[in-house]
XYZ file of C-alpha atoms in Angstrom:
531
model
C 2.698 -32.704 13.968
C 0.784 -31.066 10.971
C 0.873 -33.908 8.547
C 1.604 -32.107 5.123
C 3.236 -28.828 4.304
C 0.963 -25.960 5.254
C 2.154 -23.955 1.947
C 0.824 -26.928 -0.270
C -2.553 -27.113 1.159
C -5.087 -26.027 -1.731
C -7.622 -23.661 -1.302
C -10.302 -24.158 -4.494
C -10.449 -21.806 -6.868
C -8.498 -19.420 -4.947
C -4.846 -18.076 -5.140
C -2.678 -15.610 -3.200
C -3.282 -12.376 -5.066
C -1.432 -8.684 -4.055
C -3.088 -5.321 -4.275
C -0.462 -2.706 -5.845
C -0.876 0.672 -3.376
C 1.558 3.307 -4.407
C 3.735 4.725 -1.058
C 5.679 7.926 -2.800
C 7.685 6.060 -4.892
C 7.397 2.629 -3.673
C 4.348 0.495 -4.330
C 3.516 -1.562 -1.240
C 1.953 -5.478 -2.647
C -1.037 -5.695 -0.210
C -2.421 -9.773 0.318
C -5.446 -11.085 -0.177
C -7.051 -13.988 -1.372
C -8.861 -13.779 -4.407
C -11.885 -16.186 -4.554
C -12.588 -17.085 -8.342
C -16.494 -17.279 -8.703
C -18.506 -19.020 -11.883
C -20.750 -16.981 -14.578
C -20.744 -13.769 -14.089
C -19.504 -13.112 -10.522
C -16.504 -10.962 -10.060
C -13.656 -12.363 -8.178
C -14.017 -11.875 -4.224
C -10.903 -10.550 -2.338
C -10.667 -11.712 1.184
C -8.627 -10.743 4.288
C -5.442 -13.350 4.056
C -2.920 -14.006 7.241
C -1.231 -16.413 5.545
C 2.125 -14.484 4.960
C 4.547 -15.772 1.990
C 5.672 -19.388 1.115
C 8.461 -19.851 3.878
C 12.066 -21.144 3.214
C 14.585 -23.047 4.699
C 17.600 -22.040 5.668
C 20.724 -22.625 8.153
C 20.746 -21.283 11.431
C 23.932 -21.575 11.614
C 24.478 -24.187 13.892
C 23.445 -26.775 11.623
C 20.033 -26.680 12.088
C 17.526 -25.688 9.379
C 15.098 -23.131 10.500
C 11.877 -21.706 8.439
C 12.215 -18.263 7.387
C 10.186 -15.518 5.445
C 11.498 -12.133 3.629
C 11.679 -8.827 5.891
C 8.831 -6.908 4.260
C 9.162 -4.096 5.891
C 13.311 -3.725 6.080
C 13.320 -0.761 3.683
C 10.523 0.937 5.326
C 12.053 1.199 8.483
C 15.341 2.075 7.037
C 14.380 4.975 5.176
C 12.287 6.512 8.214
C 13.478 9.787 9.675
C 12.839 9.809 13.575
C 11.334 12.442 15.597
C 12.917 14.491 18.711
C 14.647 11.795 21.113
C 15.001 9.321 18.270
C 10.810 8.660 18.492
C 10.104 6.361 15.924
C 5.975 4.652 16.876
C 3.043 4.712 14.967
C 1.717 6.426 17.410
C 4.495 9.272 16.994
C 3.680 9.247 13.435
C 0.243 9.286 13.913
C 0.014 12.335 15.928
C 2.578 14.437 13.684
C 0.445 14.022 10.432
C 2.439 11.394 9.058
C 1.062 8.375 7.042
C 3.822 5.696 6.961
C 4.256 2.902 5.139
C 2.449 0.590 7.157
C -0.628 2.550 8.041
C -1.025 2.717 3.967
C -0.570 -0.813 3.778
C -3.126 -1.729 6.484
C -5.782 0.761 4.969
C -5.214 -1.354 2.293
C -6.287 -4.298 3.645
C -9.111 -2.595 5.568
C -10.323 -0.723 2.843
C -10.550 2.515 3.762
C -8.384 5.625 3.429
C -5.117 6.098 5.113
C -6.041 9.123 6.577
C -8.308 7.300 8.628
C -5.639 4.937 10.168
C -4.087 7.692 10.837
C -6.352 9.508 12.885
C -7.761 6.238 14.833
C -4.063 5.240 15.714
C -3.535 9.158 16.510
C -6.396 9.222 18.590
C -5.582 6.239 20.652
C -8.628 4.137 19.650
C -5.865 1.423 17.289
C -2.580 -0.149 17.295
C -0.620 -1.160 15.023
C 1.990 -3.592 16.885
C 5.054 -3.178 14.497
C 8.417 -3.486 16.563
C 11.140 -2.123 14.131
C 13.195 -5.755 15.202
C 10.463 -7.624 12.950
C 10.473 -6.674 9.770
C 8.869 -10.057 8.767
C 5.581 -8.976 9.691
C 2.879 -7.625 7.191
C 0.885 -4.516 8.924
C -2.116 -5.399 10.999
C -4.457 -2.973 12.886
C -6.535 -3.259 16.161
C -9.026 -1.208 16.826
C -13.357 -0.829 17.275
C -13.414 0.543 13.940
C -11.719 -2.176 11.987
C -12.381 -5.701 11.165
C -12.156 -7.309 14.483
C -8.744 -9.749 14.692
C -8.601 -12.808 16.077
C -5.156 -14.006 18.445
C -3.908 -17.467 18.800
C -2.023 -18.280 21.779
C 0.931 -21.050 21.531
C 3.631 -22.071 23.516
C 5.596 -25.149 25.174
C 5.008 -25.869 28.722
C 7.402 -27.592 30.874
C 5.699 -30.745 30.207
C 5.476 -31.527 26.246
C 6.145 -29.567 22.957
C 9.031 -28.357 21.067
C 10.472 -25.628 18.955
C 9.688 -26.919 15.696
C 6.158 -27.518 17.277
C 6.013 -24.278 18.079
C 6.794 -22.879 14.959
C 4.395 -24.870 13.223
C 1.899 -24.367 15.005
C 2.690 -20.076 14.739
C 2.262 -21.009 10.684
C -0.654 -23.353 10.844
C -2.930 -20.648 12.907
C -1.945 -18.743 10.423
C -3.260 -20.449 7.675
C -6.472 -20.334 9.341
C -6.513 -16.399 9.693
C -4.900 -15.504 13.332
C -4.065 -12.257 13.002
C -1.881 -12.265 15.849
C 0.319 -15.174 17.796
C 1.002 -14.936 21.357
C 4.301 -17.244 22.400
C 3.202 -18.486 25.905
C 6.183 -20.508 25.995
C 6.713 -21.412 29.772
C 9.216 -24.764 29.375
C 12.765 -25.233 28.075
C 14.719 -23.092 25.397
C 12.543 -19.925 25.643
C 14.322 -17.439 23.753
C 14.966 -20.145 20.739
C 11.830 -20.704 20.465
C 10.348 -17.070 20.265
C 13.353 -16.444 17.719
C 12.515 -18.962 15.231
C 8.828 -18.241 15.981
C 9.586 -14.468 15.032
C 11.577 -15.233 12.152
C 8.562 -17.470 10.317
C 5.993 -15.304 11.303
C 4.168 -12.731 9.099
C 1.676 -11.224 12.253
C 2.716 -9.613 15.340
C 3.856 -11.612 17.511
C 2.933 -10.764 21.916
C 4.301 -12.532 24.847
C 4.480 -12.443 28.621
C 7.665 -11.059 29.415
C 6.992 -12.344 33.629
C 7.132 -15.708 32.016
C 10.998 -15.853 31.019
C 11.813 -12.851 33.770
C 10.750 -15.879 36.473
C 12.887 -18.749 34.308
C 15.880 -16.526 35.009
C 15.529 -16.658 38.738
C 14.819 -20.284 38.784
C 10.902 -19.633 39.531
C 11.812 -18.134 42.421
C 8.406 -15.495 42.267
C 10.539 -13.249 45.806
C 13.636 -12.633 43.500
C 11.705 -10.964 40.359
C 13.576 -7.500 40.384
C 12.155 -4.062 37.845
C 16.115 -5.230 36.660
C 15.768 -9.018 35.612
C 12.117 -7.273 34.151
C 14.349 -5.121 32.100
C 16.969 -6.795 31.129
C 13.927 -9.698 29.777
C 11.830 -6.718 27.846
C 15.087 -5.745 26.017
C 15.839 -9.528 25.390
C 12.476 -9.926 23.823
C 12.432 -6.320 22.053
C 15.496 -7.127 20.301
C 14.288 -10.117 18.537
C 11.542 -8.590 17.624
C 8.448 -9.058 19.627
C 5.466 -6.929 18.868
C 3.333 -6.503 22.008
C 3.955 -7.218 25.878
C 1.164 -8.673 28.207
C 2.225 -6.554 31.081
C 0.394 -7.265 34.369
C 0.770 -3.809 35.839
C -2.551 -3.218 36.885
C -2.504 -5.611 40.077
C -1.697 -3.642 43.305
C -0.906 -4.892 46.482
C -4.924 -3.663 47.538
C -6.712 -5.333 45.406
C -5.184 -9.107 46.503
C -8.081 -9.094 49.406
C -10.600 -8.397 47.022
C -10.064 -11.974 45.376
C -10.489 -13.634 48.279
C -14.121 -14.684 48.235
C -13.938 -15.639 44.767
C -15.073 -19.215 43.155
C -11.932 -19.354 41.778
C -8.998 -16.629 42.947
C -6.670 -14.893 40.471
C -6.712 -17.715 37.348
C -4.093 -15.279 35.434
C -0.575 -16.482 35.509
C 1.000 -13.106 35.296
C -1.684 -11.888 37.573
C -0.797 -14.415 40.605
C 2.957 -14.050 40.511
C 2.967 -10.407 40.486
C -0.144 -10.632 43.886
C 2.531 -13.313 45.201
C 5.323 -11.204 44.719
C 3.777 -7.902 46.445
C 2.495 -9.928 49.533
C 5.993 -11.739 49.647
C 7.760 -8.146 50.035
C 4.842 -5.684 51.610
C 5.820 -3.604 48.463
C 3.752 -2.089 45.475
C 3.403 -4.325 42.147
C 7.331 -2.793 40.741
C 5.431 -3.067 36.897
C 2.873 -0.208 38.281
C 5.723 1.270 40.370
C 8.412 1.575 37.628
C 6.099 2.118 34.574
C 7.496 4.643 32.863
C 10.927 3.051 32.913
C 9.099 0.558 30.693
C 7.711 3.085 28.658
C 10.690 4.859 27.247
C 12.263 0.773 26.783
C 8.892 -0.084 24.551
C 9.145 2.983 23.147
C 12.832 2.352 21.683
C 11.497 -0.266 19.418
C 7.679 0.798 19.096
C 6.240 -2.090 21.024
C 2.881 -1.697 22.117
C 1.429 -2.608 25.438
C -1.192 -5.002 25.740
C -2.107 -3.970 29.797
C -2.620 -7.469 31.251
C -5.677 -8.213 32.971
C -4.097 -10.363 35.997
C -7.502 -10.435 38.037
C -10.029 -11.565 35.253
C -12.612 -13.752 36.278
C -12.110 -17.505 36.096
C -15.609 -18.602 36.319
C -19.112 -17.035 35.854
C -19.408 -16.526 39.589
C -17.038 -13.958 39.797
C -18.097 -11.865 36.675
C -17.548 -8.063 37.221
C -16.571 -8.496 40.160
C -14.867 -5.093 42.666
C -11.359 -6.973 42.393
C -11.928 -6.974 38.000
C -13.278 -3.569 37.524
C -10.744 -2.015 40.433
C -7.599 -3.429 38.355
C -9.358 -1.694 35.012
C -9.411 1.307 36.741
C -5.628 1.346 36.756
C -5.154 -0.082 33.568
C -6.986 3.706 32.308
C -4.232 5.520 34.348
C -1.277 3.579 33.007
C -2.873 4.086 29.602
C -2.408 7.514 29.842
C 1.242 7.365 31.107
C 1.846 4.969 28.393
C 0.643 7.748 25.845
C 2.683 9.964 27.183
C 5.841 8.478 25.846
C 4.292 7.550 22.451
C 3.792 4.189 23.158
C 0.905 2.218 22.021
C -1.872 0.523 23.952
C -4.505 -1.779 24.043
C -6.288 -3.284 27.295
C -7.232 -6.972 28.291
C -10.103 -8.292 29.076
C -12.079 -11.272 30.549
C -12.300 -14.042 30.740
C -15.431 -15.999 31.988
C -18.788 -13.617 31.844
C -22.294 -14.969 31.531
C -23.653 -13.290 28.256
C -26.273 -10.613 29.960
C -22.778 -9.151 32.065
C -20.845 -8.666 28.685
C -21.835 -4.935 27.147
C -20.937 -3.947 30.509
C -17.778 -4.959 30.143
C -17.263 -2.928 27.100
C -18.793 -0.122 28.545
C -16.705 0.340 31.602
C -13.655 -0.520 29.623
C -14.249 2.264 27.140
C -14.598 4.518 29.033
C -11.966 3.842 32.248
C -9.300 3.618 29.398
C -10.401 6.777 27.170
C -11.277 4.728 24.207
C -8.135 2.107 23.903
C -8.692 -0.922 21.819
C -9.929 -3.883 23.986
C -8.519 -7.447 23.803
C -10.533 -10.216 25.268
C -10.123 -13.947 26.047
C -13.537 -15.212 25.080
C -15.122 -14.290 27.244
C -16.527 -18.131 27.792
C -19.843 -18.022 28.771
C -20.789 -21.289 30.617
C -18.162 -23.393 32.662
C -19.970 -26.453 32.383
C -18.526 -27.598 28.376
C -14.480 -28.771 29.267
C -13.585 -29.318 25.840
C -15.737 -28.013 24.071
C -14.773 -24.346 25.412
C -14.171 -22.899 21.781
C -17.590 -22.872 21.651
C -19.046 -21.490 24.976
C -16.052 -19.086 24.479
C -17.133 -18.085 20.563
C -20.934 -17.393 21.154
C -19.216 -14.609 23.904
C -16.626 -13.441 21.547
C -19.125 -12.776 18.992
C -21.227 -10.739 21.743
C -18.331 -8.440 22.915
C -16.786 -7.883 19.384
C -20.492 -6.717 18.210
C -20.357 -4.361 21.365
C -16.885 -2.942 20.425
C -14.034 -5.518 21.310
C -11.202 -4.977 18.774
C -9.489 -8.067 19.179
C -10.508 -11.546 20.606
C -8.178 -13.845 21.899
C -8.921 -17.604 20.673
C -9.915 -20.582 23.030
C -9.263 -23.939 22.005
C -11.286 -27.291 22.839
C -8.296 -28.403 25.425
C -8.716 -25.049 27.280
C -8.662 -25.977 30.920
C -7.532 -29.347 30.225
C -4.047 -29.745 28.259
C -1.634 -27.936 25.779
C -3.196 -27.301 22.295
C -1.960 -29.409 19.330
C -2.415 -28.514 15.422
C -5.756 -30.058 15.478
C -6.592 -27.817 18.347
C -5.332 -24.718 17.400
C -7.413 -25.144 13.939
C -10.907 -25.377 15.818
C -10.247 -22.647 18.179
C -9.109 -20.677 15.288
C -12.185 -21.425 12.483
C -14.795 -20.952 15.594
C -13.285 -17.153 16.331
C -13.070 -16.372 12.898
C -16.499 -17.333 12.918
C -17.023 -15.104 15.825
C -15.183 -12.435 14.558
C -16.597 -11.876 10.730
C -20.251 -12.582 13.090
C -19.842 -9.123 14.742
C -18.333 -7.606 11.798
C -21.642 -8.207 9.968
C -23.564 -7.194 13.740
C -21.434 -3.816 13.223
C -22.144 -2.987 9.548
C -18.371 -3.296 8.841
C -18.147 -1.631 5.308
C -17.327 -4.765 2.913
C -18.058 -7.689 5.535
C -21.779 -8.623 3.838
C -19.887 -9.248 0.677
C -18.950 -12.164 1.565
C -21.868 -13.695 2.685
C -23.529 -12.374 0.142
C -21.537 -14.063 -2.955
C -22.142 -17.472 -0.681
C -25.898 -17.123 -0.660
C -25.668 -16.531 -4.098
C -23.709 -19.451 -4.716
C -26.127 -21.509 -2.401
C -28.648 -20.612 -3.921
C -27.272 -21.274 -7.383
C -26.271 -25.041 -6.695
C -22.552 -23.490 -7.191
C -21.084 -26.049 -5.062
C -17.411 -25.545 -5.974
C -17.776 -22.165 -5.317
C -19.138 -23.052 -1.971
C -16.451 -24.497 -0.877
C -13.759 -21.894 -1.846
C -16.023 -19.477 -0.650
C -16.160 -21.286 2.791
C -13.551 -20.510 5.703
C -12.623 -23.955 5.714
C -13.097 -24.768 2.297
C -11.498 -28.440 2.815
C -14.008 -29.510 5.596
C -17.130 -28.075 3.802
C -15.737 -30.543 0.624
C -15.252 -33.435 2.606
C -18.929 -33.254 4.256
C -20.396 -32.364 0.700
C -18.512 -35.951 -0.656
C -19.125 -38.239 2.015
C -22.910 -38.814 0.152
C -22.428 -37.397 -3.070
C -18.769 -37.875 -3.994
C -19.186 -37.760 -7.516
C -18.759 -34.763 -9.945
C -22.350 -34.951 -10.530
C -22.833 -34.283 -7.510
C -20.610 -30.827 -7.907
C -23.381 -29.770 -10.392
C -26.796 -31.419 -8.614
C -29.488 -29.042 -7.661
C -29.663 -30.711 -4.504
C -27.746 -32.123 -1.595
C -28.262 -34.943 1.093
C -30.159 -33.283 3.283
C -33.046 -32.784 1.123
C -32.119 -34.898 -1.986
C -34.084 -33.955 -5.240
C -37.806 -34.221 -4.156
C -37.621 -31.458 -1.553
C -35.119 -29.045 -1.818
C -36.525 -25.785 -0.790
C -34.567 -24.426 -3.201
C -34.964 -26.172 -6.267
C -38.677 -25.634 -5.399
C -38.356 -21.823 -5.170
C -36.335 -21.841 -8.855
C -39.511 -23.785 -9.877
C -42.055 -21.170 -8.454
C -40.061 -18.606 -10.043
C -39.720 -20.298 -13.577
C -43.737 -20.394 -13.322
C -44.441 -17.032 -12.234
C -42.123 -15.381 -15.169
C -44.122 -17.845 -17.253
C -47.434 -16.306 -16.016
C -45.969 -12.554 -16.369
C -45.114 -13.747 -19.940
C -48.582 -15.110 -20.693
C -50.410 -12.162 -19.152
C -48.075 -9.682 -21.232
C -48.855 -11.449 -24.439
C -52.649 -10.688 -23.530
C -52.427 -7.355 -23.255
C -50.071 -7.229 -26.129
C -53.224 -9.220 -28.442
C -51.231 -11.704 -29.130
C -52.874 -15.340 -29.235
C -52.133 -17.703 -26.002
C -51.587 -21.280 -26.358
């Protein structure tokens, strides 16, 4: 458990602060965190995830339960549907509409609506939104926007609980996931996802396979396109945002894992391969897609295609059975379209780094420009536990070539469920990653930030260092362990280099002497006497 409240943390000179955007005749109250910076520096507004101070309240069954305010109630209340009740961004999108939410997320992009618009229109973003969570603050995906970071959660069978759950959902986002993924798999499923839901302000994705196989007692030959259903409605009732749907995995492309290192390693991958062997039948996901369609559609949830045969090791890196599945995932984008519904694709996975922009390439275009979504990819398999590293130098690779979002891997990745502790390392080294390719992409506003730290740096600001720092707590704590003191908040040097040889107390030295010289020389040619 998370040992204090995540609302009371501190962040140094910093505070919650909200943009006013005028919407008609609402004004929308945008977040960000607003960095306070000595002397003369302007404040710094960052990107915040951290959604509103959460309550308390009954769920009526005697239990107390965290809950936040439905931002978006009124928005969704007041908007007029198109022919057959369609109500999606995407719908929107295409009709010359700017809703609420794509003003909101311009907002926090900053850049015009119109260009949310016309990215979301064109295919190339999503902005998950189901109408059944009106909790969530507006979030975008796509090549062209600051690339997002997911953190997957979940109970397994074998340890974790609700209130786990839950705190975990609000502790990665205090560290700036921009998505959650529920990956429950153990007991009380649907309680879990609620309360998750109901505390969370980002989009919240699941695999619907996972609760459709609870419900026939993990029996893999009774999964039905009915149980399927009846679970998507289930889930798009309460709210969820995005559906890992494995419908790419056909019945041919089982004997192309065969040779691999390590098979199919997706979950949702191998019960949909076991299923189609076990009945001599197409994958029913591909079969009945558009069935799903129209039911996603309902509450504009967007598909996140499911990439069932990723590779699970570097071995089998692009291999025929990974780039045959993405060749239906383009199809079923298409289909998906179609019906209004938005998508993004899935990715790998385990890729050494020279196979990566090939990744990107083929995805881009096989699915006509969709936003891509990748685990990692990790790029050595020799680090167990140390995998949100070998994962983060190839999430910074693929985001710089054009992934929109990256899906975080934590240090117990391949070895054990992810506690608090856990979820905050995979989640400060993909933010790392992420704002890494936003600065390899020239993403309008993304230097800024770097650029008030070097400033700071180089002005022995160290308070400002730390609030300017992701993990402003951490970069404290290794400042104090030497220099504790509040002198040592204003010394012009740290414990690396102490006084003697700090580069940059050298360089403020050099440059105190040459404006000295360009005095002296001035006063020359001026007449004036020297000395």
């Amino acid at each position: 458990m998370i040992d204090q409240n995540i609302d009371d943390i501190p962040v140094p000179a910093a505070h919650k602060h909200y943009l006013r955007v005028e919407f008609g005749e609402r004004q929308l109250a945008v977040p960000v965190r607003r960095v306070h910076l000595a002397g003369d520096e302007p404040p710094l507004d960052l990107y915040d995830t951290t959604g509103p101070q959460a309550a308390a309240a009954s769920d009526g069954a005697g239990q107390c339960a965290t809950t936040i305010p439905p931002l978006r109630a009124p928005w969704i209340e007041e908007r007029t549907p198109g022919p057959d009740g369609r109500a999606t961004q995407l719908y929107y999108a295409r009709a010359g509409v700017i809703t609420a939410e794509m003003t909101f997320v311009a907002a926090r992009e900053g850049v015009e609506p119109e260009i949310v618009r016309a990215e979301l229109a064109a295919g190339r973003a999503v902005l998950p939104a189901n109408r059944c969570h009106p909790e969530s603050e507006p979030m975008i995906i796509g090549k062209r926007f600051l690339v997002k970071v997911n953190a997957n959660i979940g109970n397994s069978a074998i340890t974790s609980s609700v209130a786990q759950e839950v705190e975990k959902t609000r502790w990665a986002c205090r560290w700036g996931a921009d998505t959650v993924m529920d990956l429950s798999t153990g007991p009380d499923i649907h309680e879990t996802r609620e309360r998750i839901l109901r505390a969370s302000p980002v989009p919240i994705g699941t695999v619907p396979l996972y609760q459709a196989l609870e419900k026939v007692g993990g029996e893999i030959e009774q999964l039905s396109i009915e149980i399927f259903l009846d679970t998507l409605r289930e889930q798009c009732e309460q709210g969820v945002d995005y559906f890992t749907i494995h419908a790419g995995v056909l019945l041919a492309h089982v004997p192309l894992t065969r040779e691999r290192v390590t098979g199919i390693v997706s979950r949702g991958g191998s019960i949909m391969a076991r299923w189609c062997q076990a009945h001599s039948r197409e994958n029913f996901l591909y079969t009945e897609f558009e069935r799903i369609c129209e039911l996603l559609r309902e509450y504009d949830v967007a598909f996140s295609l499911g990439d069932g045969l990723r590779p699970g090791c570097q071995a089998d890196a692009n291999d025929e059975a990974q780039f045959a599945e993405l060749e239906v995932l383009g199809e079923l984008t298409k289909i998906a379209w179609k019906h209004d519904v938005q998508v993004m694709i899935e990715g790998p996975g385990h890729v050494p780094l020279h196979k990566i922009a090939e990744n990107v390439t083929r995805q881009e275009e096989t699915c006509h420009g969709a936003p891509f979504y990748t685990l990692g990819p990790i790029t050595t398999d020799v680090a167990p536990g140390y995998d949100h590293i070998t994962s983060a130098i190839g999430a910074a690779v693929i985001g710089w070539h054009g992934t929109a979002m990256l899906c975080y891997v934590t240090p117990k990745e391949h070895l054990g469920l992810p506690d608090a502790e856990d979820v905050k390392q995979g989640m400060i080294a993909y933010k790392i990653a992420a704002h890494a390719a936003d600065l390899a992409k020239e993403h309008p506003g993304a230097r800024a930030w770097d650029d008030a730290m070097s400033r700071a740096r180089f002005g022995f600001r160290w308070e400002d260092q730390f609030a300017l720092s992701m993990d402003p707590e951490t970069a404290r704590a290794y400042h104090d362990v030497t220099l504790p003191g509040e002198g040592g908040k204003s010394a012009h040097f740290c414990s690396m280099c102490g006084p003697q040889f700090c580069s940059m107390r050298i360089t403020e030295d050099l440059r105190a002497f040459g404006q000295e010289q360009e005095r002296a020389e001035e006063a020359v040619l001026d007449g004036e006497p020297v000395g």
